[in-house]
Amino acid sequence: MTIFIVCIALLIFFYVLYTIGRRHVSAPVQTAPSCGTCDGHDSRCEQECMMEAATKDIVYFDDEELDHYRGRPSDSYTDEEAEEFREVLFTMRPDETREWNRSLILRGVNVPDQVKDELTMLME
């Protein structure tokens, strides 16, 4: 009978150790990409960030003068007009280019075809 009690006590002891040990083991935290970490390779992240940006105030990059191009097709700009976009583009930090592009999209301003390659290179 004593052996039976000792076995039951050991079983309870190991069960308590096992459950305490499991409480301290936590699963790794899964983090979803945020708009701050969105690198352009995940289309879902880009889409979610665009939807999130649409609910916020539009951020201007000292480029209000570009608003008069609202609704204009990207292939209809003259070289002089495209230069206005270039001036704004080259005065910003590379990490701001993605947000500037979102700002233009939300404002309905299409980037001129002449500037798209440069914008894309800076966004990468």
mmCIF file with all atom_site columns, C-alpha atoms in Angstrom:
data_model
loop_
_atom_site.group_PDB
_atom_site.id
_atom_site.type_symbol
_atom_site.label_atom_id
_atom_site.label_alt_id
_atom_site.label_comp_id
_atom_site.label_asym_id
_atom_site.label_entity_id
_atom_site.label_seq_id
_atom_site.pdbx_PDB_ins_code
_atom_site.Cartn_x
_atom_site.Cartn_y
_atom_site.Cartn_z
_atom_site.occupancy
_atom_site.B_iso_or_equiv
_atom_site.pdbx_formal_charge
_atom_site.auth_seq_id
_atom_site.auth_comp_id
_atom_site.auth_asym_id
_atom_site.auth_atom_id
_atom_site.pdbx_PDB_model_num
ATOM 1   C CA . MET A 1 1   ? 0.000  0.000  0.000   1.00 0.00 ? 1   MET A CA 1
ATOM 2   C CA . THR A 1 2   ? 2.900  2.339  0.740   1.00 0.00 ? 2   THR A CA 1
ATOM 3   C CA . ILE A 1 3   ? 4.327  1.765  -2.734  1.00 0.00 ? 3   ILE A CA 1
ATOM 4   C CA . PHE A 1 4   ? 0.960  2.628  -4.252  1.00 0.00 ? 4   PHE A CA 1
ATOM 5   C CA . ILE A 1 5   ? 0.826  5.928  -2.335  1.00 0.00 ? 5   ILE A CA 1
ATOM 6   C CA . VAL A 1 6   ? 4.415  6.762  -3.329  1.00 0.00 ? 6   VAL A CA 1
ATOM 7   C CA . CYS A 1 7   ? 3.592  6.078  -7.013  1.00 0.00 ? 7   CYS A CA 1
ATOM 8   C CA . ILE A 1 8   ? 0.499  8.274  -6.879  1.00 0.00 ? 8   ILE A CA 1
ATOM 9   C CA . ALA A 1 9   ? 2.519  11.049 -5.176  1.00 0.00 ? 9   ALA A CA 1
ATOM 10  C CA . LEU A 1 10  ? 5.220  10.795 -7.869  1.00 0.00 ? 10  LEU A CA 1
ATOM 11  C CA . LEU A 1 11  ? 2.606  10.918 -10.624 1.00 0.00 ? 11  LEU A CA 1
ATOM 12  C CA . ILE A 1 12  ? 1.059  14.018 -9.103  1.00 0.00 ? 12  ILE A CA 1
ATOM 13  C CA . PHE A 1 13  ? 4.526  15.575 -8.634  1.00 0.00 ? 13  PHE A CA 1
ATOM 14  C CA . PHE A 1 14  ? 5.502  15.001 -12.296 1.00 0.00 ? 14  PHE A CA 1
ATOM 15  C CA . TYR A 1 15  ? 2.111  16.181 -13.528 1.00 0.00 ? 15  TYR A CA 1
ATOM 16  C CA . VAL A 1 16  ? 2.530  19.443 -11.582 1.00 0.00 ? 16  VAL A CA 1
ATOM 17  C CA . LEU A 1 17  ? 6.057  19.913 -12.955 1.00 0.00 ? 17  LEU A CA 1
ATOM 18  C CA . TYR A 1 18  ? 4.798  19.228 -16.476 1.00 0.00 ? 18  TYR A CA 1
ATOM 19  C CA . THR A 1 19  ? 1.948  21.751 -16.274 1.00 0.00 ? 19  THR A CA 1
ATOM 20  C CA . ILE A 1 20  ? 4.163  24.428 -14.713 1.00 0.00 ? 20  ILE A CA 1
ATOM 21  C CA . GLY A 1 21  ? 6.779  23.883 -17.422 1.00 0.00 ? 21  GLY A CA 1
ATOM 22  C CA . ARG A 1 22  ? 4.177  24.235 -20.170 1.00 0.00 ? 22  ARG A CA 1
ATOM 23  C CA . ARG A 1 23  ? 3.032  27.593 -18.841 1.00 0.00 ? 23  ARG A CA 1
ATOM 24  C CA . HIS A 1 24  ? 6.496  29.068 -19.310 1.00 0.00 ? 24  HIS A CA 1
ATOM 25  C CA . VAL A 1 25  ? 6.864  27.862 -22.875 1.00 0.00 ? 25  VAL A CA 1
ATOM 26  C CA . SER A 1 26  ? 5.206  30.363 -25.138 1.00 0.00 ? 26  SER A CA 1
ATOM 27  C CA . ALA A 1 27  ? 4.671  30.120 -28.826 1.00 0.00 ? 27  ALA A CA 1
ATOM 28  C CA . PRO A 1 28  ? 6.660  32.539 -30.959 1.00 0.00 ? 28  PRO A CA 1
ATOM 29  C CA . VAL A 1 29  ? 4.815  35.755 -31.616 1.00 0.00 ? 29  VAL A CA 1
ATOM 30  C CA . GLN A 1 30  ? 3.631  35.996 -35.205 1.00 0.00 ? 30  GLN A CA 1
ATOM 31  C CA . THR A 1 31  ? 3.820  39.543 -36.467 1.00 0.00 ? 31  THR A CA 1
ATOM 32  C CA . ALA A 1 32  ? 2.021  40.639 -39.562 1.00 0.00 ? 32  ALA A CA 1
ATOM 33  C CA . PRO A 1 33  ? 3.676  43.212 -41.760 1.00 0.00 ? 33  PRO A CA 1
ATOM 34  C CA . SER A 1 34  ? 2.591  46.707 -40.913 1.00 0.00 ? 34  SER A CA 1
ATOM 35  C CA . CYS A 1 35  ? 2.483  49.679 -43.214 1.00 0.00 ? 35  CYS A CA 1
ATOM 36  C CA . GLY A 1 36  ? 5.761  50.795 -41.730 1.00 0.00 ? 36  GLY A CA 1
ATOM 37  C CA . THR A 1 37  ? 7.432  47.539 -42.705 1.00 0.00 ? 37  THR A CA 1
ATOM 38  C CA . CYS A 1 38  ? 5.638  46.968 -45.994 1.00 0.00 ? 38  CYS A CA 1
ATOM 39  C CA . ASP A 1 39  ? 8.388  46.470 -48.568 1.00 0.00 ? 39  ASP A CA 1
ATOM 40  C CA . GLY A 1 40  ? 6.295  46.164 -51.733 1.00 0.00 ? 40  GLY A CA 1
ATOM 41  C CA . HIS A 1 41  ? 6.832  42.431 -52.188 1.00 0.00 ? 41  HIS A CA 1
ATOM 42  C CA . ASP A 1 42  ? 3.599  41.483 -50.452 1.00 0.00 ? 42  ASP A CA 1
ATOM 43  C CA . SER A 1 43  ? 0.642  42.671 -52.509 1.00 0.00 ? 43  SER A CA 1
ATOM 44  C CA . ARG A 1 44  ? -1.750 42.027 -49.625 1.00 0.00 ? 44  ARG A CA 1
ATOM 45  C CA . CYS A 1 45  ? 0.285  44.327 -47.392 1.00 0.00 ? 45  CYS A CA 1
ATOM 46  C CA . GLU A 1 46  ? 0.320  47.011 -50.087 1.00 0.00 ? 46  GLU A CA 1
ATOM 47  C CA . GLN A 1 47  ? -3.438 46.752 -50.554 1.00 0.00 ? 47  GLN A CA 1
ATOM 48  C CA . GLU A 1 48  ? -4.138 46.914 -46.816 1.00 0.00 ? 48  GLU A CA 1
ATOM 49  C CA . CYS A 1 49  ? -1.847 49.918 -46.443 1.00 0.00 ? 49  CYS A CA 1
ATOM 50  C CA . MET A 1 50  ? -3.579 51.689 -49.313 1.00 0.00 ? 50  MET A CA 1
ATOM 51  C CA . MET A 1 51  ? -6.963 51.019 -47.701 1.00 0.00 ? 51  MET A CA 1
ATOM 52  C CA . GLU A 1 52  ? -5.639 52.244 -44.355 1.00 0.00 ? 52  GLU A CA 1
ATOM 53  C CA . ALA A 1 53  ? -4.175 55.351 -45.973 1.00 0.00 ? 53  ALA A CA 1
ATOM 54  C CA . ALA A 1 54  ? -7.532 56.088 -47.632 1.00 0.00 ? 54  ALA A CA 1
ATOM 55  C CA . THR A 1 55  ? -9.127 56.496 -44.217 1.00 0.00 ? 55  THR A CA 1
ATOM 56  C CA . LYS A 1 56  ? -6.493 58.977 -43.015 1.00 0.00 ? 56  LYS A CA 1
ATOM 57  C CA . ASP A 1 57  ? -5.823 62.540 -44.020 1.00 0.00 ? 57  ASP A CA 1
ATOM 58  C CA . ILE A 1 58  ? -3.785 62.844 -47.200 1.00 0.00 ? 58  ILE A CA 1
ATOM 59  C CA . VAL A 1 59  ? -0.149 63.652 -46.516 1.00 0.00 ? 59  VAL A CA 1
ATOM 60  C CA . TYR A 1 60  ? 1.321  66.382 -48.690 1.00 0.00 ? 60  TYR A CA 1
ATOM 61  C CA . PHE A 1 61  ? 5.038  66.612 -49.399 1.00 0.00 ? 61  PHE A CA 1
ATOM 62  C CA . ASP A 1 62  ? 5.101  70.319 -50.152 1.00 0.00 ? 62  ASP A CA 1
ATOM 63  C CA . ASP A 1 63  ? 3.678  69.382 -53.564 1.00 0.00 ? 63  ASP A CA 1
ATOM 64  C CA . GLU A 1 64  ? 0.228  70.966 -53.577 1.00 0.00 ? 64  GLU A CA 1
ATOM 65  C CA . GLU A 1 65  ? 1.000  72.438 -57.012 1.00 0.00 ? 65  GLU A CA 1
ATOM 66  C CA . LEU A 1 66  ? 0.752  68.918 -58.479 1.00 0.00 ? 66  LEU A CA 1
ATOM 67  C CA . ASP A 1 67  ? -2.964 68.766 -57.636 1.00 0.00 ? 67  ASP A CA 1
ATOM 68  C CA . HIS A 1 68  ? -3.839 70.648 -60.810 1.00 0.00 ? 68  HIS A CA 1
ATOM 69  C CA . TYR A 1 69  ? -2.801 67.472 -62.714 1.00 0.00 ? 69  TYR A CA 1
ATOM 70  C CA . ARG A 1 70  ? -5.596 65.509 -61.013 1.00 0.00 ? 70  ARG A CA 1
ATOM 71  C CA . GLY A 1 71  ? -7.245 63.043 -63.395 1.00 0.00 ? 71  GLY A CA 1
ATOM 72  C CA . ARG A 1 72  ? -4.651 63.508 -66.112 1.00 0.00 ? 72  ARG A CA 1
ATOM 73  C CA . PRO A 1 73  ? -3.433 60.321 -67.876 1.00 0.00 ? 73  PRO A CA 1
ATOM 74  C CA . SER A 1 74  ? 0.167  59.416 -67.114 1.00 0.00 ? 74  SER A CA 1
ATOM 75  C CA . ASP A 1 75  ? 1.151  59.398 -70.799 1.00 0.00 ? 75  ASP A CA 1
ATOM 76  C CA . SER A 1 76  ? -0.043 62.954 -71.523 1.00 0.00 ? 76  SER A CA 1
ATOM 77  C CA . TYR A 1 77  ? 2.581  64.987 -69.621 1.00 0.00 ? 77  TYR A CA 1
ATOM 78  C CA . THR A 1 78  ? 5.132  67.171 -71.375 1.00 0.00 ? 78  THR A CA 1
ATOM 79  C CA . ASP A 1 79  ? 8.767  66.937 -70.301 1.00 0.00 ? 79  ASP A CA 1
ATOM 80  C CA . GLU A 1 80  ? 8.472  70.274 -68.494 1.00 0.00 ? 80  GLU A CA 1
ATOM 81  C CA . GLU A 1 81  ? 5.463  69.051 -66.529 1.00 0.00 ? 81  GLU A CA 1
ATOM 82  C CA . ALA A 1 82  ? 7.217  65.797 -65.679 1.00 0.00 ? 82  ALA A CA 1
ATOM 83  C CA . GLU A 1 83  ? 10.132 67.862 -64.379 1.00 0.00 ? 83  GLU A CA 1
ATOM 84  C CA . GLU A 1 84  ? 7.808  69.312 -61.701 1.00 0.00 ? 84  GLU A CA 1
ATOM 85  C CA . PHE A 1 85  ? 7.282  65.785 -60.369 1.00 0.00 ? 85  PHE A CA 1
ATOM 86  C CA . ARG A 1 86  ? 11.026 65.084 -60.566 1.00 0.00 ? 86  ARG A CA 1
ATOM 87  C CA . GLU A 1 87  ? 11.812 68.181 -58.506 1.00 0.00 ? 87  GLU A CA 1
ATOM 88  C CA . VAL A 1 88  ? 9.557  66.956 -55.704 1.00 0.00 ? 88  VAL A CA 1
ATOM 89  C CA . LEU A 1 89  ? 10.828 63.380 -56.015 1.00 0.00 ? 89  LEU A CA 1
ATOM 90  C CA . PHE A 1 90  ? 14.489 64.288 -55.712 1.00 0.00 ? 90  PHE A CA 1
ATOM 91  C CA . THR A 1 91  ? 13.970 66.537 -52.690 1.00 0.00 ? 91  THR A CA 1
ATOM 92  C CA . MET A 1 92  ? 12.611 63.710 -50.534 1.00 0.00 ? 92  MET A CA 1
ATOM 93  C CA . ARG A 1 93  ? 14.292 60.852 -48.726 1.00 0.00 ? 93  ARG A CA 1
ATOM 94  C CA . PRO A 1 94  ? 14.079 57.444 -50.441 1.00 0.00 ? 94  PRO A CA 1
ATOM 95  C CA . ASP A 1 95  ? 11.998 56.075 -47.560 1.00 0.00 ? 95  ASP A CA 1
ATOM 96  C CA . GLU A 1 96  ? 9.331  58.736 -48.246 1.00 0.00 ? 96  GLU A CA 1
ATOM 97  C CA . THR A 1 97  ? 8.806  57.844 -51.917 1.00 0.00 ? 97  THR A CA 1
ATOM 98  C CA . ARG A 1 98  ? 6.340  55.036 -51.276 1.00 0.00 ? 98  ARG A CA 1
ATOM 99  C CA . GLU A 1 99  ? 4.168  57.281 -49.094 1.00 0.00 ? 99  GLU A CA 1
ATOM 100 C CA . TRP A 1 100 ? 4.410  60.086 -51.666 1.00 0.00 ? 100 TRP A CA 1
ATOM 101 C CA . ASN A 1 101 ? 3.205  57.703 -54.365 1.00 0.00 ? 101 ASN A CA 1
ATOM 102 C CA . ARG A 1 102 ? 0.250  56.695 -52.154 1.00 0.00 ? 102 ARG A CA 1
ATOM 103 C CA . SER A 1 103 ? -0.506 60.360 -51.566 1.00 0.00 ? 103 SER A CA 1
ATOM 104 C CA . LEU A 1 104 ? -0.601 61.036 -55.307 1.00 0.00 ? 104 LEU A CA 1
ATOM 105 C CA . ILE A 1 105 ? -2.843 58.022 -55.920 1.00 0.00 ? 105 ILE A CA 1
ATOM 106 C CA . LEU A 1 106 ? -5.288 59.097 -53.209 1.00 0.00 ? 106 LEU A CA 1
ATOM 107 C CA . ARG A 1 107 ? -5.345 62.608 -54.664 1.00 0.00 ? 107 ARG A CA 1
ATOM 108 C CA . GLY A 1 108 ? -6.057 61.254 -58.164 1.00 0.00 ? 108 GLY A CA 1
ATOM 109 C CA . VAL A 1 109 ? -2.743 62.474 -59.593 1.00 0.00 ? 109 VAL A CA 1
ATOM 110 C CA . ASN A 1 110 ? -1.043 60.069 -61.993 1.00 0.00 ? 110 ASN A CA 1
ATOM 111 C CA . VAL A 1 111 ? 2.752  60.025 -62.042 1.00 0.00 ? 111 VAL A CA 1
ATOM 112 C CA . PRO A 1 112 ? 4.073  60.909 -65.514 1.00 0.00 ? 112 PRO A CA 1
ATOM 113 C CA . ASP A 1 113 ? 5.479  58.000 -67.498 1.00 0.00 ? 113 ASP A CA 1
ATOM 114 C CA . GLN A 1 114 ? 8.771  59.899 -67.765 1.00 0.00 ? 114 GLN A CA 1
ATOM 115 C CA . VAL A 1 115 ? 9.190  59.724 -63.956 1.00 0.00 ? 115 VAL A CA 1
ATOM 116 C CA . LYS A 1 116 ? 7.848  56.239 -63.152 1.00 0.00 ? 116 LYS A CA 1
ATOM 117 C CA . ASP A 1 117 ? 11.176 54.412 -63.594 1.00 0.00 ? 117 ASP A CA 1
ATOM 118 C CA . GLU A 1 118 ? 12.981 56.786 -61.248 1.00 0.00 ? 118 GLU A CA 1
ATOM 119 C CA . LEU A 1 119 ? 10.181 56.566 -58.688 1.00 0.00 ? 119 LEU A CA 1
ATOM 120 C CA . THR A 1 120 ? 10.205 52.770 -58.852 1.00 0.00 ? 120 THR A CA 1
ATOM 121 C CA . MET A 1 121 ? 13.980 52.633 -58.385 1.00 0.00 ? 121 MET A CA 1
ATOM 122 C CA . LEU A 1 122 ? 13.816 54.861 -55.319 1.00 0.00 ? 122 LEU A CA 1
ATOM 123 C CA . MET A 1 123 ? 10.949 52.851 -53.841 1.00 0.00 ? 123 MET A CA 1
ATOM 124 C CA . GLU A 1 124 ? 12.947 49.601 -53.963 1.00 0.00 ? 124 GLU A CA 1
#
